[in-house]
């Protein structure tokens, strides 16, 4: 037993160490959310892309420049899969289901509408464009809910490959960054009120950091509205993942029956990492974690998912990206445009 453990550690430790090193570099560049530790985090583009995005970029750059020796593959794969799931479990500490009640009917209605349109429309359009199931679902969640974190969580549920998750994260990060710049530039020319501006960016931008960056260009009222709207969207990640997991399981079972395959063992209705995510979210919602503990868990979640993104970047096949990258960018742009149209129409109809 000890010998097997030692062998496992020796095979994974080199790759794990590399992903940890790259994650450290990404954190030094961009900093952690709420902590000004980034060497260049004061620069808008550096901060907006965030630690996860930079870990992906640095991982791809390392793979392109140095390659990935066989001795590193086991640890890199472990980071991209197991470490990712641990990070998703701890991501639940960002949830507070009480916010769904406190946010009010208007914001909750808009966010539910945004999430439904973002996921369903992007998934359907992606299928029409010939994009694989894993990639289009990761893009749908990343666009409709909360950027890179939602993309990697949905990719795990859908069984997406490392390349597919990497493409999805890169796409939503780039489009979100462009969206921040566009919103800031158009805020005054469009003559939006503080509340209207906050509601619009909170319901359409992909990442929490992007929302805060864009909202900071407005008033405190805009920032408050944008933050509440965005965090309500984040809280909808849990039920959306549950529904997606159930639908995918049902589709797989129906496909097996249609082609006459013998019944096989199915994955659990709720994957273990998703169950852990929900449990942590529920505990946080009832105040089980002190503020200091919650903060530490959030930072640990970012560190683990940053390591995972480094692993995904290191394992990325650039030829595969070239084959589907433009279609993925087109799909992400269409999804982003739909969210803007829905949010703009909703606020116009409701008189916000």
Coordinates of C-alpha atoms in Angstrom, one line a residue:
X1 CA 0.0 0.0 0.0
X2 CA 2.8 2.4 0.9
X3 CA 4.7 1.4 -2.2
X4 CA 1.6 2.1 -4.4
X5 CA 1.1 5.5 -2.7
X6 CA 4.8 6.4 -3.2
X7 CA 4.6 5.4 -6.9
X8 CA 1.5 7.4 -7.4
X9 CA 3.1 10.5 -5.8
X10 CA 6.3 10.1 -7.8
X11 CA 4.3 10.0 -11.0
X12 CA 2.0 13.0 -10.3
X13 CA 4.2 15.3 -8.2
X14 CA 6.3 16.7 -11.1
X15 CA 3.3 17.7 -13.2
X16 CA 1.4 19.0 -10.1
X17 CA 4.5 21.1 -9.2
X18 CA 4.5 22.6 -12.7
X19 CA 0.8 23.5 -12.5
X20 CA 1.3 25.0 -9.1
X21 CA 4.3 27.1 -10.4
X22 CA 2.2 28.4 -13.3
X23 CA -0.7 29.1 -11.0
X24 CA 1.6 31.1 -8.7
X25 CA 2.8 33.1 -11.7
X26 CA -0.8 33.8 -12.7
X27 CA -1.7 35.0 -9.2
X28 CA 1.4 37.2 -9.1
X29 CA 0.3 38.8 -12.3
X30 CA -3.4 39.3 -11.6
X31 CA -3.8 38.9 -7.9
X32 CA -6.6 37.0 -6.1
X33 CA -10.2 38.5 -6.0
X34 CA -10.3 41.1 -3.3
X35 CA -6.6 40.9 -2.5
X36 CA -4.2 43.3 -4.1
X37 CA -1.3 40.9 -4.5
X38 CA -0.8 41.1 -8.3
X39 CA 2.3 42.8 -9.5
X40 CA 0.4 44.3 -12.4
X41 CA -3.1 44.0 -11.1
X42 CA -3.5 47.8 -11.4
X43 CA -3.5 47.5 -15.2
X44 CA -7.1 47.0 -16.5
X45 CA -6.4 44.2 -18.9
X46 CA -4.4 42.2 -16.4
X47 CA -7.0 42.4 -13.7
X48 CA -10.0 41.8 -16.0
X49 CA -8.5 38.6 -17.5
X50 CA -8.0 37.4 -13.9
X51 CA -5.8 34.6 -12.4
X52 CA -7.7 31.8 -14.2
X53 CA -7.4 33.4 -17.6
X54 CA -3.7 34.0 -17.1
X55 CA -3.0 30.5 -15.9
X56 CA -4.6 29.2 -19.1
X57 CA -2.5 31.6 -21.2
X58 CA 0.7 30.7 -19.4
X59 CA 0.0 27.0 -19.6
X60 CA -0.5 27.2 -23.3
X61 CA 2.6 29.3 -23.7
X62 CA 4.7 26.8 -21.8
X63 CA 3.3 23.9 -23.8
X64 CA 4.1 25.8 -27.1
X65 CA 7.6 26.8 -26.1
X66 CA 8.8 23.8 -24.0
X67 CA 6.4 21.0 -24.8
X68 CA 5.0 18.5 -22.3
X69 CA 7.3 15.5 -21.5
X70 CA 5.7 12.2 -20.6
X71 CA 7.0 12.5 -17.0
X72 CA 4.7 15.5 -16.4
X73 CA 1.5 14.3 -18.0
X74 CA 0.1 12.4 -15.0
X75 CA 0.4 15.3 -12.7
X76 CA -0.9 17.8 -15.3
X77 CA -3.9 15.5 -15.9
X78 CA -4.5 15.2 -12.2
X79 CA -4.6 19.0 -11.9
X80 CA -7.0 19.4 -14.9
X81 CA -9.4 16.9 -13.4
X82 CA -9.2 16.1 -9.7
X83 CA -7.9 19.4 -8.5
X84 CA -10.5 21.1 -10.7
X85 CA -13.3 19.2 -9.0
X86 CA -11.9 20.1 -5.5
X87 CA -11.9 23.8 -6.6
X88 CA -15.5 23.5 -7.8
X89 CA -16.6 22.0 -4.4
X90 CA -15.0 25.0 -2.6
X91 CA -16.6 27.4 -5.1
X92 CA -19.9 26.7 -3.3
X93 CA -18.8 29.1 -0.6
X94 CA -19.5 31.9 -3.0
X95 CA -23.2 30.9 -3.0
X96 CA -25.8 32.4 -0.7
X97 CA -29.3 31.1 -1.5
X98 CA -30.8 33.7 0.7
X99 CA -29.7 36.3 -1.9
X100 CA -32.2 34.8 -4.3
X101 CA -35.0 35.9 -1.9
X102 CA -33.4 39.2 -0.9
X103 CA -32.6 40.3 -4.4
X104 CA -36.3 41.0 -5.2
X105 CA -38.6 39.7 -7.9
X106 CA -37.4 42.0 -10.6
X107 CA -33.7 41.1 -10.5
X108 CA -34.4 37.4 -9.9
X109 CA -36.8 37.3 -12.9
X110 CA -34.2 39.0 -15.2
X111 CA -31.4 36.7 -14.0
X112 CA -33.5 33.6 -14.5
X113 CA -34.5 34.7 -18.0
X114 CA -30.8 35.5 -18.8
X115 CA -29.6 32.1 -17.6
X116 CA -32.3 30.2 -19.5
X117 CA -31.7 32.2 -22.7
X118 CA -27.9 32.0 -22.3
X119 CA -27.8 28.3 -21.8
X120 CA -30.6 27.1 -24.1
X121 CA -29.9 29.4 -27.0
X122 CA -26.1 29.0 -27.0
X123 CA -26.4 25.2 -26.7
X124 CA -28.9 25.0 -29.6
X125 CA -27.1 27.4 -31.8
X126 CA -23.8 25.6 -31.0
X127 CA -25.3 22.4 -32.2
X128 CA -26.4 24.0 -35.4
X129 CA -22.9 25.2 -35.9
X130 CA -21.5 21.7 -35.5
X131 CA -19.8 22.4 -32.2
X132 CA -19.3 19.5 -29.9
X133 CA -21.6 18.9 -26.9
X134 CA -18.9 19.5 -24.2
X135 CA -17.7 22.8 -25.8
X136 CA -21.1 24.3 -26.5
X137 CA -22.3 23.4 -22.9
X138 CA -19.2 24.9 -21.4
X139 CA -19.7 28.1 -23.5
X140 CA -23.4 28.2 -22.6
X141 CA -22.8 28.2 -18.9
X142 CA -19.8 30.5 -19.1
X143 CA -21.8 33.0 -21.1
X144 CA -25.1 32.7 -19.2
X145 CA -23.9 32.5 -15.6
X146 CA -20.4 33.3 -14.4
X147 CA -17.6 33.0 -16.9
X148 CA -14.6 30.7 -16.4
X149 CA -15.9 29.0 -13.2
X150 CA -19.2 28.1 -14.8
X151 CA -17.5 26.9 -18.0
X152 CA -15.2 24.5 -16.1
X153 CA -18.0 23.2 -13.9
X154 CA -20.3 22.6 -16.9
X155 CA -17.4 21.0 -18.8
X156 CA -17.0 18.5 -16.0
X157 CA -20.7 17.7 -16.0
X158 CA -20.7 17.3 -19.8
X159 CA -17.5 15.3 -19.9
X160 CA -15.8 17.9 -22.0
X161 CA -12.2 17.5 -23.0
X162 CA -9.4 19.7 -21.7
X163 CA -9.2 21.4 -25.1
X164 CA -12.9 22.1 -25.1
X165 CA -12.8 23.6 -21.6
X166 CA -9.8 25.7 -22.5
X167 CA -11.4 27.1 -25.6
X168 CA -14.6 28.0 -23.6
X169 CA -12.6 29.7 -20.9
X170 CA -10.5 31.7 -23.4
X171 CA -13.6 32.7 -25.4
X172 CA -15.7 34.0 -22.4
X173 CA -12.6 35.7 -21.0
X174 CA -11.8 37.6 -24.2
X175 CA -15.4 38.5 -24.9
X176 CA -16.0 39.7 -21.3
X177 CA -12.9 41.8 -21.5
X178 CA -14.1 43.5 -24.7
X179 CA -17.5 43.8 -23.1
X180 CA -16.1 45.8 -20.1
X181 CA -14.3 48.2 -22.4
X182 CA -17.4 48.6 -24.6
X183 CA -19.7 49.3 -21.6
X184 CA -17.4 51.8 -20.1
X185 CA -17.0 53.6 -23.5
X186 CA -20.8 53.7 -24.2
X187 CA -22.1 54.4 -20.7
X188 CA -22.3 58.2 -21.1
X189 CA -23.2 58.3 -24.8
X190 CA -26.2 56.0 -24.1
X191 CA -27.3 58.2 -21.2
X192 CA -28.0 55.2 -18.9
X193 CA -29.1 55.8 -15.3
X194 CA -26.9 54.3 -12.6
X195 CA -29.5 51.6 -11.8
X196 CA -30.0 50.8 -15.5
X197 CA -26.3 50.6 -16.2
X198 CA -25.7 48.3 -13.1
X199 CA -28.6 46.0 -14.1
X200 CA -27.4 45.7 -17.6
X201 CA -23.8 44.8 -16.9
X202 CA -24.6 42.6 -13.9
X203 CA -26.9 40.5 -16.0
X204 CA -24.8 40.2 -19.1
X205 CA -21.0 40.3 -18.3
X206 CA -19.5 36.9 -17.7
X207 CA -17.1 37.2 -14.8
X208 CA -17.7 38.8 -11.3
X209 CA -14.4 40.7 -11.8
X210 CA -15.5 42.0 -15.1
X211 CA -18.8 43.3 -13.6
X212 CA -17.0 45.1 -10.8
X213 CA -14.5 46.6 -13.3
X214 CA -17.3 48.0 -15.5
X215 CA -19.5 49.1 -12.6
X216 CA -16.7 51.0 -11.0
X217 CA -16.8 53.4 -13.9
X218 CA -20.2 54.5 -12.7
X219 CA -21.6 55.5 -9.3
X220 CA -21.9 53.6 -6.1
X221 CA -25.5 52.9 -6.9
X222 CA -24.4 51.3 -10.2
X223 CA -21.9 49.2 -8.4
X224 CA -24.4 48.0 -5.8
X225 CA -27.0 47.1 -8.4
X226 CA -24.5 45.4 -10.7
X227 CA -23.0 43.3 -7.8
X228 CA -26.4 42.1 -6.5
X229 CA -27.6 41.2 -10.0
X230 CA -24.4 39.3 -10.8
X231 CA -24.3 37.4 -7.5
X232 CA -27.9 36.4 -8.0
X233 CA -26.8 34.9 -11.4
X234 CA -23.9 33.1 -9.6
X235 CA -26.4 31.6 -7.1
X236 CA -28.3 30.1 -10.1
X237 CA -25.3 28.0 -11.1
X238 CA -26.2 25.2 -8.7
X239 CA -29.8 24.6 -9.9
X240 CA -28.7 25.0 -13.5
X241 CA -25.9 22.4 -13.1
X242 CA -28.4 20.0 -11.5
X243 CA -30.8 20.4 -14.4
X244 CA -28.0 20.0 -17.0
X245 CA -26.8 16.8 -15.3
X246 CA -30.2 15.3 -15.2
X247 CA -30.9 16.2 -18.9
X248 CA -27.6 14.8 -20.1
X249 CA -28.1 11.6 -18.1
X250 CA -31.6 11.2 -19.6
X251 CA -30.4 11.8 -23.1
X252 CA -27.6 9.3 -22.8
X253 CA -30.1 6.7 -21.5
X254 CA -32.5 7.4 -24.4
X255 CA -29.7 7.2 -27.0
X256 CA -28.6 3.8 -25.6
X257 CA -32.2 2.5 -25.9
X258 CA -32.6 3.9 -29.4
X259 CA -29.5 2.1 -30.8
X260 CA -30.3 -1.1 -29.0
X261 CA -27.4 -1.1 -26.6
X262 CA -27.5 -3.2 -23.4
X263 CA -28.1 -1.2 -20.2
X264 CA -24.8 0.0 -18.7
X265 CA -23.9 1.5 -15.4
X266 CA -24.7 5.2 -15.4
X267 CA -22.9 8.0 -13.6
X268 CA -24.8 9.2 -10.6
X269 CA -27.6 11.7 -11.2
X270 CA -25.7 14.2 -9.1
X271 CA -21.9 13.9 -9.5
X272 CA -20.0 13.9 -6.2
X273 CA -18.2 17.1 -6.9
X274 CA -21.5 18.8 -7.6
X275 CA -23.0 17.4 -4.5
X276 CA -20.1 18.8 -2.5
X277 CA -20.6 22.2 -4.3
X278 CA -24.2 22.2 -3.1
X279 CA -23.4 21.2 0.4
X280 CA -20.8 23.9 0.8
X281 CA -23.3 26.4 -0.7
X282 CA -26.0 25.4 1.7
X283 CA -23.7 25.6 4.7
X284 CA -22.6 29.1 3.6
X285 CA -26.2 30.1 3.2
X286 CA -27.1 29.3 6.8
X287 CA -24.0 31.1 8.1
X288 CA -22.0 28.0 9.0
X289 CA -18.7 29.8 8.0
X290 CA -17.3 32.8 9.7
X291 CA -16.4 35.6 7.4
X292 CA -12.7 34.9 7.8
X293 CA -13.2 31.2 7.0
X294 CA -15.4 32.0 4.0
X295 CA -12.7 34.4 2.6
X296 CA -10.0 31.7 3.0
X297 CA -12.1 29.1 1.3
X298 CA -12.9 31.4 -1.6
X299 CA -9.2 32.1 -2.1
X300 CA -8.4 28.4 -1.9
X301 CA -11.0 27.7 -4.5
X302 CA -9.4 30.3 -6.8
X303 CA -6.0 28.8 -6.2
X304 CA -7.2 25.2 -7.0
X305 CA -9.1 26.2 -10.1
X306 CA -6.1 28.3 -11.2
X307 CA -3.9 25.2 -10.9
X308 CA -6.5 23.3 -12.9
X309 CA -6.6 26.0 -15.7
X310 CA -2.8 25.7 -15.8
X311 CA -3.2 22.0 -16.3
X312 CA -5.8 22.5 -19.0
X313 CA -3.5 24.9 -20.8
X314 CA -0.6 22.5 -20.6
X315 CA -2.6 19.7 -22.0
X316 CA -4.1 21.8 -24.8
X317 CA -3.7 20.7 -28.4
X318 CA -3.4 24.0 -30.5
X319 CA -4.4 22.2 -33.7
X320 CA -7.7 21.3 -32.1
X321 CA -8.2 24.9 -31.1
X322 CA -7.5 26.1 -34.6
X323 CA -10.2 23.7 -35.9
X324 CA -13.0 25.1 -33.7
X325 CA -11.7 28.4 -32.3
X326 CA -13.4 30.7 -34.7
X327 CA -16.7 28.9 -34.4
X328 CA -16.5 29.0 -30.6
X329 CA -15.8 32.7 -30.7
X330 CA -18.7 33.3 -33.1
X331 CA -21.0 31.3 -30.8
X332 CA -19.8 33.2 -27.7
X333 CA -20.3 36.5 -29.5
X334 CA -23.8 35.5 -30.5
X335 CA -24.6 34.4 -27.0
X336 CA -23.3 37.7 -25.5
X337 CA -25.3 39.7 -28.0
X338 CA -28.5 37.7 -27.1
X339 CA -28.0 38.5 -23.4
X340 CA -27.6 42.2 -24.1
X341 CA -30.8 42.1 -26.2
X342 CA -32.7 40.3 -23.5
X343 CA -31.5 42.6 -20.7
X344 CA -32.1 45.7 -22.7
X345 CA -35.6 44.6 -23.7
X346 CA -36.4 43.6 -20.2
X347 CA -35.3 46.9 -18.6
X348 CA -37.2 48.8 -21.4
X349 CA -40.4 46.9 -20.8
X350 CA -40.3 47.1 -17.0
X351 CA -39.4 50.8 -17.0
X352 CA -36.2 50.3 -14.8

